[in-house]
Amino acid sequence: MTLQIVAGTANRALAGSVASMLGIEPAAAVVERFPDGELRPVVDGLGGADVYLVQPTGPPVNEHVMELLLLVDACRRAGAARITAVMPYFGYARQDRRGRAGQAIGVHVVANALASAGMWRLIVVDPHTVALEAICAVPAEMLTAVPVLSQALGEQVRDGTVVVAPDLGAVKLAEHYGRLLSRPVAVVRKTRLSGTSVIAEELVGDVRDRPVVIVDDMISTGGTIEAAAEVVADHGAAPEIIVVATHGLFVESAAKRLGRATIQRVLVTDTVAQPTRPEMPLSVCSVAPLLADAIRRLHRDEPLDDLLARA
Amino acid sequence: MTLQIVAGTANRALAGSVASMLGIEPAAAVVERFPDGELRPVVDGLGGADVYLVQPTGPPVNEHVMELLLLVDACRRAGAARITAVMPYFGYARQDRRGRAGQAIGVHVVANALASAGMWRLIVVDPHTVALEAICAVPAEMLTAVPVLSQALGEQVRDGTVVVAPDLGAVKLAEHYGRLLSRPVAVVRKTRLSGTSVIAEELVGDVRDRPVVIVDDMISTGGTIEAAAEVVADHGAAPEIIVVATHGLFVESAAKRLGRATIQRVLVTDTVAQPTRPEMPLSVCSVAPLLADAIRRLHRDEPLDDLLARA
Amino acid sequence: MTLQIVAGTANRALAGSVASMLGIEPAAAVVERFPDGELRPVVDGLGGADVYLVQPTGPPVNEHVMELLLLVDACRRAGAARITAVMPYFGYARQDRRGRAGQAIGVHVVANALASAGMWRLIVVDPHTVALEAICAVPAEMLTAVPVLSQALGEQVRDGTVVVAPDLGAVKLAEHYGRLLSRPVAVVRKTRLSGTSVIAEELVGDVRDRPVVIVDDMISTGGTIEAAAEVVADHGAAPEIIVVATHGLFVESAAKRLGRATIQRVLVTDTVAQPTRPEMPLSVCSVAPLLADAIRRLHRDEPLDDLLARA
Amino acid sequence: MTLQIVAGTANRALAGSVASMLGIEPAAAVVERFPDGELRPVVDGLGGADVYLVQPTGPPVNEHVMELLLLVDACRRAGAARITAVMPYFGYARQDRRGRAGQAIGVHVVANALASAGMWRLIVVDPHTVALEAICAVPAEMLTAVPVLSQALGEQVRDGTVVVAPDLGAVKLAEHYGRLLSRPVAVVRKTRLSGTSVIAEELVGDVRDRPVVIVDDMISTGGTIEAAAEVVADHGAAPEIIVVATHGLFVESAAKRLGRATIQRVLVTDTVAQPTRPEMPLSVCSVAPLLADAIRRLHRDEPLDDLLARA
Amino acid sequence: MTLQIVAGTANRALAGSVASMLGIEPAAAVVERFPDGELRPVVDGLGGADVYLVQPTGPPVNEHVMELLLLVDACRRAGAARITAVMPYFGYARQDRRGRAGQAIGVHVVANALASAGMWRLIVVDPHTVALEAICAVPAEMLTAVPVLSQALGEQVRDGTVVVAPDLGAVKLAEHYGRLLSRPVAVVRKTRLSGTSVIAEELVGDVRDRPVVIVDDMISTGGTIEAAAEVVADHGAAPEIIVVATHGLFVESAAKRLGRATIQRVLVTDTVAQPTRPEMPLSVCSVAPLLADAIRRLHRDEPLDDLLARA
Amino acid sequence: MTLQIVAGTANRALAGSVASMLGIEPAAAVVERFPDGELRPVVDGLGGADVYLVQPTGPPVNEHVMELLLLVDACRRAGAARITAVMPYFGYARQDRRGRAGQAIGVHVVANALASAGMWRLIVVDPHTVALEAICAVPAEMLTAVPVLSQALGEQVRDGTVVVAPDLGAVKLAEHYGRLLSRPVAVVRKTRLSGTSVIAEELVGDVRDRPVVIVDDMISTGGTIEAAAEVVADHGAAPEIIVVATHGLFVESAAKRLGRATIQRVLVTDTVAQPTRPEMPLSVCSVAPLLADAIRRLHRDEPLDDLLARA
């Protein structure tokens, strides 16, 4: 089985880097778009190949999901021996339960459609729901970019820095950073004042006069991060806040929000394509080495235990 | 089983008309759109119901397909007894074969994803591929709007009118119109001049000084219609050309193209939502009665033979 | 469709209560056990029925899962119109991800086997993984016993009481109790001392001289609860600790552990059968009304939104 | 993976030729027929092999389909690594839609049964429905014999020859021949005389005094060809008509019909086994090279774009 | 749900009797046969119905199986609420294991294809393999005609009669007859003489001067019965032998074989259509009452325990 | 593909022997058992491997089945190329039909769950139902230990020995032994005295003063064997009876029962783990060579016809 990287349109730069690190050219793949918006991919030279389809499903998420479904179908018909969807960012991962009766469960719908189309295996990075591999009918490898990002933080993490989780859902992630950076963890949480219905943002842990790194798996509108930054400021944190997340969607006015003075730096990866965003102090470090490593091992049927999320 | 109409966002007006003709209110259904473009539908009151989900998948096609997948999932979880997708326009229907190796087959991908999500039956109107019901894993009812459109043409079809198929793929459709209107059929086709590679547009049939009705299943950019209109003009047809199609997508500059002088009227249905289009002489007649009739019969388990395409 | 309750052997008392509340007799169902340990269920009178199979899968979990699989098969062959597995406690729910490569994902295995055997819908109570409904191929209703337990706590919740989550995984649950009881929430969490590898149990929130209710979804060996009780005691909580959990497995020396002086009362439900346990101050309140309500509504195709977990 | 050709009984000569061209012996395969008509195939030596099962499903079509289903099952149990059904003629391909409510869709039934039995891929030649690959759940390669037949026509295609499609369904095929032979195309079609219900066979294109090649995908009873031959004769075509089709079923009195004086030659392939038919001037050219080429490439995971129908 | 009986062509008389006993008309169903042998069924009026498709698959077995697959598909598309295949004789039931590596397992292939096509439940009579219901993916009801046949034997079973199983495979069946007729059972079996390879037919039980009833599930070529008749004659049985079997295929020279003097009467049912066979003393008793009873109960969701084979 | 043997906990000794004969180490596999009885297997180094999972499902059968399901899941997620379940003893194989309406069919449930979990192929030894391979959705190889056991009997089979089947179900097996040992076969069967309801155990064949070998596929409580031993003793058999069976479960008081004086020796294989059983004269011969041979051949894609049951 030949190793082949196929790049969807969602992040061709990332796919190119991954292929380059693996010492191969991305396979020929064109995604035609008709005037009415229908997509038609064409792939070449995949007969008998071990194909890795690189397509994160960030915005426009529905376009990217449909393109991926069509690409899986094209690869299957082209005779690919096995098709691994590489979705560094997996859209709809937040819909892993119904908040109320009558809702859909988006992550199930997407995972199920991909498996039905012929996906054999899935690679994701820091998915919003850690049950993703239980949800997916085919095996899934949940990689983590936390070591990559921790290393990228490098010497910026000065003495006394505190890792802050902006809500309870991010605590395990924050603890992962804490372990790698040997730093304590604080948590912003909503709390209820006894006997009343008033909610207050509470900060669990001490940040006074200390540098802060706020961490999350993803940044969408930036609202959660902005609120957390305010809370840590209110608690007297040192002014230069660093924000770290695996996935930087930056939708709506996120860039502007995060460009405010107290945030010194926003560090994300390139799981979704990152255009230049002059409004904010953005740094991007690449998950290409992580993905290339995972793909190389899977292609060689080697274990990738140490790359897995929450390992 | 209660009959329920659920309206997706693609054509709420049509769904409302259908429900109204059936003497019911559309079921409560909201499709929330998050800032990052993810959709989350919520439906209510569908436990044990016979649900008809009205959602044509015209542009933006990928948004509409994903929304439909999510709606099917929501209805299934809400305990719908059976879920019929009513897709008056079925996007990706033109991709029913590979034009070359390496392509996907979009119609298979969409039909397969819907069936995997829990669709029990499908209703479409004049799909581009007549094999749609063979492609789909669940039963499909392929209705036709040709009688509706023929009747709408009404007295505009003057003596001597010729029905013109703009290419070979439309001939069966044109013959259907011909039968209903008691009119002869002519065909525009590409032809090869003997021994050379030169291609010419040929008109099979006589249109000289006669009114012409050009018919097709759908109008996308209007290019095919425009070319056919030129051919019939070149062959001396009477100047007031009428154009009829079931699905009016009118993407890109279609409206402008079809607004030129020689086209007197463009008649389509509302399978896809039709905004006002001042650039062209558009008439819209509704498929709501057709859909309501089909849904009423299916709900009552009655046959709908006479409503089927190419019956 | 007739409503039928079928009782597996795991908790016949609960099934009997549910049936009684629904005003029906449980259907005839016998589970024969052969000398070699093979099980053979026999059911009667289920043709065309809407069957609810009550079988929590607490210890011995593998016996109970296999019995349930066989019961689903027996119901299917007996012509049941639809088969809902009612698993008030869903064993293997903690295995919703791989902690390391090479592991199985037990919750996927169990849910998948049940769906393959013919389960049409699933009812659970406070499952350990909230993604259970996304994991399961068939629709799942995740009920919550928190309101039932909150009410049972009744007047025992004195002024000043604090709800304590014994670890981060229980915080959302604790907040649910907090909302219903109008009480503040504290959390026990492991924390890392800056720059070192030393871990300490930390208590987030103030419990000094206040009564404490420790809440969790399940109690297995009681280790987590015991540790949390020590932490709150160390932080000066009032001595009479109440422990509340939906599922009381009490395996190994759990009863003895929880029988120690500082724990005044342990309140669980009967999702798993509760023998008398003289070693500890156990109170049991029944989920039978909750299940009967959910089954009645599902049978009538009514929504059960307000019964759902984390609604 | 070893390449193996397994011959069903439908066309052992063709399978033998294909194997010979690939330089291998057909695998041992016996199909026992019991006195009551049940079939039982036995295959040998297919463990781990890349198996190509050659079995066109011409008459007796139901025998041949059932034999193929059994052969697929036998190969699967024998441990074949992948099973490709090579059906040069695919019976039931005309049933790709319902002509009226209440019908079955035969092509779906056959394709679905084969996929359920374990078919991994399908190879066909000039199927009657071009949507076959969209209908089939597994990938299908639709080869075309048009180039083979065009070459076989060789110098018999004199100057001035016109390619004639005997009905509208054959126009795309005729145009394929036209391109390869650099000849113009004419079409026989039914037409409606204005304002009346009278139908006439019309000839689109000029054949006066010119040699004619009538082309179709298949010849069953020969009725369509006979009628077309009369129409071209009525329009003054030169008397020596050549008839070309991929599949020659020649059922009922087809051979006699086509043996009439004005038809000079009937050229078909051996997709279905061709006994000698003295009643008509039959020539047979083999698709064995085409199939051998396709199989060789698929076995080597090479693309076969240029062999595909309508490429 | 309306009850509907659909008659395939294999045994319309039986289907008619069944319908008549149920007080209904068989549903409109036509099976068109094209000149090339392809079948196309058309059914009417089955929307929402509880359909029972009566089609035994005796010779020509492959024709009958394919027709049944197409009928299931037609019923499914016509909107049947549930489709029960009533196959009084289930062809290919003897192929329930491989006699050697490389064989197919016909019964699996047929059962699997039917389930894939949409069969919801299966009714058979005395299938050759008692594991049929375990083999079939959908529930199967295995009825027995032994009580019907025992009663038909009536007073012909004189005092002293012995029931004889013609081989070991028929012993359980013979014991069933023995129980109903209060008669002892003897068995013909092949035996090995100690230390040699010589095989002899042995008769276990005493038949000297006693009337004999040889019983089997089916008679194909009659060879087994003929051999058993010789053995009982050799052991001095009274000359008037009665032969009883559920299924009378009578292929090849079976009628002639069984017409010999020592066989006084051959009693079978009409599971497969029985033409008059003047060569042998054939009596036919109908399974129509049995099938009508089973269908009535299944339609009403009543148990049919007492009708089941080997109950 | 690397060959890998994974040992479940049911019979690690056997798995070790098999691996040793194949010249490899068993793969790393640990099955963790939690205090509440949930199992969690961990496997290592199986990426791309051809995995054979050795796990007979003798008592405790439900534990062993669940463990096997989890192991299949773990292997699948670990990237095993193909997963063969090696179940020398297949529990629930006796449940291959319903003895009455309302029962489950255990063998279907188990086989179906394993296939759903990802089992690719199955190896069993002398399964109780010979239709197992027809029941199982994936290919199954049914090996036989009869040659191994026959050889182990060795010279103990003295002149004049008779092979005795303890009931009709064991006759085919007894004949297999008879063929290999060149010995005649006798059968114990229940018989009905003419005209009465009295049942007597009858011995078909002559055993007077002759040594006897009673054979069966499995021994559970030993009741059937004990009864047969009494019958042969009553018929004057020589006192030293040998008992042979493939599977020795020996549940309840089987060991004591079979330890009685007239039974000289009990010979079984190690398909299920055999502890020392001092109460009876037990000899155990291993199926490890048989399994190793079968696995070696399957791994090399070689046929294993001569190893198959009832070949």
Coordinates of N, CA and C in Angstrom, one line a residue, chain F residues 150-226:
Chain F
S150 N -9.5 -39.8 18.3 CA -9.4 -41.2 17.8 C -8.0 -41.7 18.0
Q151 N -7.1 -40.9 17.6 CA -5.7 -41.3 17.7 C -5.3 -41.4 19.2
A152 N -5.8 -40.6 20.0 CA -5.5 -40.6 21.5 C -6.1 -41.9 22.1
L153 N -7.2 -42.3 21.6 CA -7.7 -43.6 22.1 C -6.7 -44.7 21.9
G154 N -6.0 -44.6 20.8 CA -4.9 -45.5 20.5 C -5.2 -46.9 20.7
E155 N -4.4 -47.6 21.4 CA -4.5 -49.1 21.5 C -5.5 -49.5 22.5
Q156 N -6.1 -48.5 23.2 CA -7.1 -48.9 24.1 C -8.4 -49.4 23.5
V157 N -8.5 -49.1 22.2 CA -9.7 -49.6 21.5 C -9.4 -51.1 21.1
R158 N -9.8 -51.9 21.9 CA -9.5 -53.4 21.7 C -10.4 -54.0 20.7
D159 N -10.0 -55.2 20.3 CA -10.9 -55.9 19.3 C -12.3 -56.0 19.8
G160 N -13.2 -55.8 19.0 CA -14.6 -56.0 19.4 C -15.2 -54.8 19.9
T161 N -14.5 -53.7 20.1 CA -15.1 -52.5 20.6 C -16.2 -52.0 19.7
V162 N -17.2 -51.5 20.4 CA -18.3 -50.8 19.7 C -18.4 -49.3 20.1
V163 N -18.6 -48.5 19.1 CA -18.8 -47.1 19.4 C -20.2 -46.8 19.6
V164 N -20.6 -46.2 20.7 CA -22.0 -46.0 21.1 C -22.3 -44.5 21.1
A165 N -23.4 -44.1 20.4 CA -23.9 -42.8 20.4 C -24.9 -42.7 21.5
P166 N -24.8 -41.8 22.5 CA -25.8 -41.8 23.6 C -27.1 -41.3 23.3
D167 N -27.3 -40.7 22.1 CA -28.6 -40.3 21.7 C -28.5 -40.1 20.1
L168 N -29.7 -39.8 19.5 CA -29.7 -39.7 18.1 C -28.9 -38.5 17.6
G169 N -28.8 -37.5 18.4 CA -28.0 -36.3 17.9 C -26.6 -36.6 17.8
A170 N -26.1 -37.7 18.4 CA -24.7 -38.0 18.3 C -24.3 -39.1 17.3
V171 N -25.3 -39.5 16.5 CA -25.0 -40.6 15.6 C -24.0 -40.3 14.5
K172 N -24.1 -39.1 13.9 CA -23.2 -38.7 12.9 C -21.8 -38.6 13.5
L173 N -21.7 -38.1 14.7 CA -20.4 -38.1 15.3 C -19.8 -39.5 15.6
A174 N -20.7 -40.4 16.0 CA -20.3 -41.8 16.3 C -19.9 -42.4 15.0
E175 N -20.5 -42.1 14.0 CA -20.1 -42.8 12.7 C -18.8 -42.2 12.2
H176 N -18.5 -41.0 12.5 CA -17.2 -40.5 12.2 C -16.1 -41.2 13.0
Y177 N -16.3 -41.4 14.3 CA -15.4 -42.2 15.1 C -15.3 -43.7 14.5
G178 N -16.5 -44.2 14.2 CA -16.6 -45.6 13.6 C -15.7 -45.7 12.4
R179 N -15.8 -44.7 11.5 CA -15.0 -44.8 10.3 C -13.5 -44.8 10.6
L180 N -13.1 -43.9 11.5 CA -11.7 -43.7 11.8 C -11.1 -44.9 12.6
L181 N -12.0 -45.5 13.4 CA -11.5 -46.6 14.3 C -11.9 -48.0 13.6
S182 N -12.6 -47.9 12.5 CA -13.0 -49.2 11.8 C -13.8 -50.0 12.8
R183 N -14.7 -49.4 13.5 CA -15.6 -50.1 14.5 C -17.1 -49.9 14.1
P184 N -17.9 -50.8 14.5 CA -19.3 -50.6 14.3 C -19.9 -49.6 15.3
V185 N -21.1 -49.1 15.0 CA -21.7 -48.1 15.8 C -23.0 -48.6 16.4
A186 N -23.3 -48.3 17.6 CA -24.6 -48.6 18.2 C -25.1 -47.3 18.7
V187 N -26.5 -47.3 18.9 CA -27.1 -46.0 19.3 C -28.1 -46.3 20.4
V188 N -28.0 -45.4 21.4 CA -29.1 -45.4 22.4 C -30.2 -44.5 22.0
R189 N -31.4 -45.0 22.0 CA -32.5 -44.1 21.7 C -33.7 -44.4 22.5
K190 N -34.4 -43.3 22.7 CA -35.7 -43.5 23.3 C -36.7 -44.0 22.3
T191 N -37.5 -45.0 22.8 CA -38.5 -45.6 21.9 C -39.9 -45.6 22.5
R192 N -40.9 -45.6 21.7 CA -42.3 -45.7 22.2 C -42.8 -47.0 22.0
L193 N -43.4 -47.6 23.0 CA -44.0 -48.9 22.9 C -45.3 -48.7 22.2
S194 N -45.6 -49.6 21.2 CA -46.8 -49.4 20.4 C -48.0 -49.2 21.2
G195 N -48.7 -48.2 20.8 CA -50.0 -47.9 21.4 C -50.1 -47.4 22.8
T196 N -48.9 -47.2 23.3 CA -48.9 -46.7 24.7 C -48.0 -45.4 24.8
S197 N -48.0 -44.8 25.9 CA -47.2 -43.6 26.0 C -45.9 -43.9 26.8
V198 N -45.7 -45.2 27.0 CA -44.5 -45.5 27.8 C -43.2 -45.4 26.9
I199 N -42.2 -44.8 27.4 CA -40.9 -44.6 26.7 C -39.9 -45.5 27.3
A200 N -39.1 -46.1 26.5 CA -38.0 -46.9 27.0 C -36.7 -46.5 26.3
E201 N -35.6 -46.7 27.0 CA -34.3 -46.5 26.4 C -34.0 -47.7 25.6
E202 N -33.7 -47.6 24.3 CA -33.5 -48.8 23.5 C -32.0 -48.7 23.1
L203 N -31.4 -49.9 22.9 CA -30.0 -49.9 22.3 C -30.1 -50.5 20.9
V204 N -29.7 -49.7 19.9 CA -29.7 -50.2 18.6 C -28.3 -50.7 18.3
G205 N -28.1 -52.0 18.1 CA -26.8 -52.5 17.9 C -26.5 -53.5 19.0
D206 N -25.4 -54.3 18.8 CA -25.1 -55.3 19.8 C -23.8 -55.0 20.5
V207 N -23.9 -55.0 21.9 CA -22.7 -54.7 22.6 C -22.4 -55.8 23.6
R208 N -23.1 -56.9 23.6 CA -22.9 -57.9 24.6 C -21.5 -58.4 24.7
D209 N -20.9 -58.3 25.9 CA -19.6 -58.7 26.1 C -18.5 -58.0 25.3
R210 N -18.9 -56.9 24.8 CA -17.9 -56.1 24.0 C -17.5 -54.8 24.7
P211 N -16.3 -54.4 24.5 CA -15.9 -53.1 25.1 C -16.6 -52.0 24.4
V212 N -16.9 -50.9 25.1 CA -17.7 -49.8 24.5 C -17.0 -48.5 24.7
V213 N -17.1 -47.7 23.6 CA -16.7 -46.3 23.7 C -17.9 -45.4 23.4
I214 N -18.3 -44.7 24.5 CA -19.4 -43.8 24.3 C -18.9 -42.5 23.9
V215 N -19.5 -41.9 22.8 CA -18.9 -40.7 22.3 C -20.0 -39.6 22.2
D216 N -19.6 -38.4 22.4 CA -20.5 -37.2 22.3 C -19.7 -36.0 22.0
D217 N -20.4 -34.9 21.6 CA -19.6 -33.7 21.3 C -19.2 -33.0 22.6
M218 N -20.0 -33.1 23.6 CA -19.7 -32.4 24.8 C -20.3 -33.1 26.0
I219 N -19.7 -32.9 27.2 CA -20.3 -33.4 28.4 C -20.5 -32.2 29.4
S220 N -21.8 -32.0 29.7 CA -22.1 -30.9 30.6 C -22.3 -31.4 32.0
T221 N -23.5 -31.9 32.4 CA -23.7 -32.4 33.7 C -23.3 -33.9 33.8
G222 N -23.1 -34.5 32.6 CA -22.8 -35.9 32.5 C -24.0 -36.8 32.6
G223 N -25.2 -36.2 32.6 CA -26.4 -37.0 32.7 C -26.7 -37.9 31.5
T224 N -26.5 -37.4 30.4 CA -26.7 -38.2 29.2 C -25.8 -39.4 29.1
I225 N -24.5 -39.1 29.4 CA -23.5 -40.2 29.4 C -23.8 -41.2 30.5
E226 N -24.2 -40.8 31.6 CA -24.5 -41.7 32.7 C -25.6 -42.6 32.3

